[in-house]
């Protein structure tokens, strides 16, 4: 029998996630999923790609009219996104 003390499963998983470098990818997936939910089908229909880099969410929009509309309301989108994520995960949204 090993002399190791039992550990809580949550602590073990958290440690493994950090060790394997998966935490950032999991956070990125959560941000992108949350954006898709908030944006809804109409905006997702004109979105070509979404990615996160250095706390900036990049959203490629295929319609210049939609891009302008979203750009004008970017602070509102940012606030809603961070409220849903329960923190300041995203510092800026960039519409391209």
Short mmCIF file of C-alpha atoms in Angstrom, two decimals:
data_model
loop_
_atom_site.label_atom_id
_atom_site.label_comp_id
_atom_site.label_asym_id
_atom_site.label_seq_id
_atom_site.Cartn_x
_atom_site.Cartn_y
_atom_site.Cartn_z
CA UNK A 1 0.00 0.00 0.00
CA UNK A 2 1.25 3.47 -0.83
CA UNK A 3 1.97 6.03 1.87
CA UNK A 4 0.25 8.80 -0.09
CA UNK A 5 -2.71 10.54 1.52
CA UNK A 6 -5.97 10.50 -0.44
CA UNK A 7 -6.68 13.74 -2.31
CA UNK A 8 -9.93 15.29 -3.42
CA UNK A 9 -10.76 14.48 -7.03
CA UNK A 10 -11.29 18.16 -7.91
CA UNK A 11 -7.78 19.05 -6.75
CA UNK A 12 -6.26 16.17 -8.68
CA UNK A 13 -8.11 17.13 -11.87
CA UNK A 14 -7.20 20.79 -11.51
CA UNK A 15 -3.56 19.84 -11.06
CA UNK A 16 -3.63 17.61 -14.14
CA UNK A 17 -5.32 20.30 -16.23
CA UNK A 18 -2.54 22.73 -15.31
CA UNK A 19 0.19 20.12 -15.81
CA UNK A 20 -1.07 19.23 -19.28
CA UNK A 21 -1.52 22.88 -20.27
CA UNK A 22 -5.23 22.53 -20.91
CA UNK A 23 -6.59 25.35 -18.73
CA UNK A 24 -6.11 28.04 -21.38
CA UNK A 25 -7.78 25.91 -24.06
CA UNK A 26 -10.71 25.21 -21.76
CA UNK A 27 -11.13 28.91 -20.98
CA UNK A 28 -10.96 29.75 -24.69
CA UNK A 29 -13.64 27.17 -25.47
CA UNK A 30 -15.85 28.59 -22.71
CA UNK A 31 -15.49 32.16 -24.06
CA UNK A 32 -16.28 31.10 -27.63
CA UNK A 33 -19.28 29.02 -26.53
CA UNK A 34 -20.58 31.90 -24.39
CA UNK A 35 -20.18 34.35 -27.30
CA UNK A 36 -22.12 32.01 -29.61
CA UNK A 37 -24.93 31.74 -27.08
CA UNK A 38 -25.14 35.50 -26.50
CA UNK A 39 -24.87 36.37 -30.19
CA UNK A 40 -27.66 34.01 -31.19
CA UNK A 41 -28.38 32.48 -34.58
CA UNK A 42 -28.73 35.73 -36.53
CA UNK A 43 -25.27 37.06 -35.65
CA UNK A 44 -23.72 33.59 -35.76
CA UNK A 45 -25.06 33.38 -39.31
CA UNK A 46 -22.82 36.28 -40.39
CA UNK A 47 -19.82 35.19 -38.30
CA UNK A 48 -17.01 33.48 -40.17
CA UNK A 49 -14.63 32.76 -37.27
CA UNK A 50 -14.16 33.46 -33.57
CA UNK A 51 -10.93 33.12 -31.59
CA UNK A 52 -9.38 34.37 -28.35
CA UNK A 53 -5.85 35.70 -27.99
CA UNK A 54 -4.34 37.66 -25.10
CA UNK A 55 -7.76 38.31 -23.51
CA UNK A 56 -9.04 39.78 -26.79
CA UNK A 57 -11.95 38.11 -28.55
CA UNK A 58 -11.69 38.32 -32.33
CA UNK A 59 -14.90 37.91 -34.32
CA UNK A 60 -14.72 37.84 -38.11
CA UNK A 61 -17.97 39.16 -39.59
CA UNK A 62 -18.75 38.58 -43.27
CA UNK A 63 -21.17 41.51 -43.54
CA UNK A 64 -19.84 45.06 -43.31
CA UNK A 65 -23.23 46.34 -42.12
CA UNK A 66 -23.31 43.82 -39.27
CA UNK A 67 -19.66 44.54 -38.47
CA UNK A 68 -20.45 48.25 -38.09
CA UNK A 69 -23.51 47.55 -35.94
CA UNK A 70 -21.57 45.21 -33.63
CA UNK A 71 -18.62 47.59 -33.46
CA UNK A 72 -20.85 50.44 -32.30
CA UNK A 73 -22.19 48.24 -29.47
CA UNK A 74 -18.89 46.51 -28.60
CA UNK A 75 -18.76 47.82 -25.01
CA UNK A 76 -22.25 46.48 -24.37
CA UNK A 77 -21.26 43.10 -25.85
CA UNK A 78 -18.10 43.05 -23.75
CA UNK A 79 -20.04 43.78 -20.56
CA UNK A 80 -22.64 41.10 -21.31
CA UNK A 81 -19.96 38.55 -22.16
CA UNK A 82 -17.96 39.14 -18.99
CA UNK A 83 -21.11 39.09 -16.86
CA UNK A 84 -22.00 35.72 -18.33
CA UNK A 85 -18.42 34.47 -17.77
CA UNK A 86 -18.50 35.85 -14.20
CA UNK A 87 -15.26 37.80 -14.50
CA UNK A 88 -13.00 39.91 -16.65
CA UNK A 89 -11.92 37.07 -18.92
CA UNK A 90 -12.15 39.23 -22.06
CA UNK A 91 -10.70 42.75 -22.12
CA UNK A 92 -11.64 43.67 -25.68
CA UNK A 93 -13.78 42.46 -28.57
CA UNK A 94 -12.43 43.08 -32.05
CA UNK A 95 -14.77 42.78 -35.01
CA UNK A 96 -13.05 42.18 -38.35
#
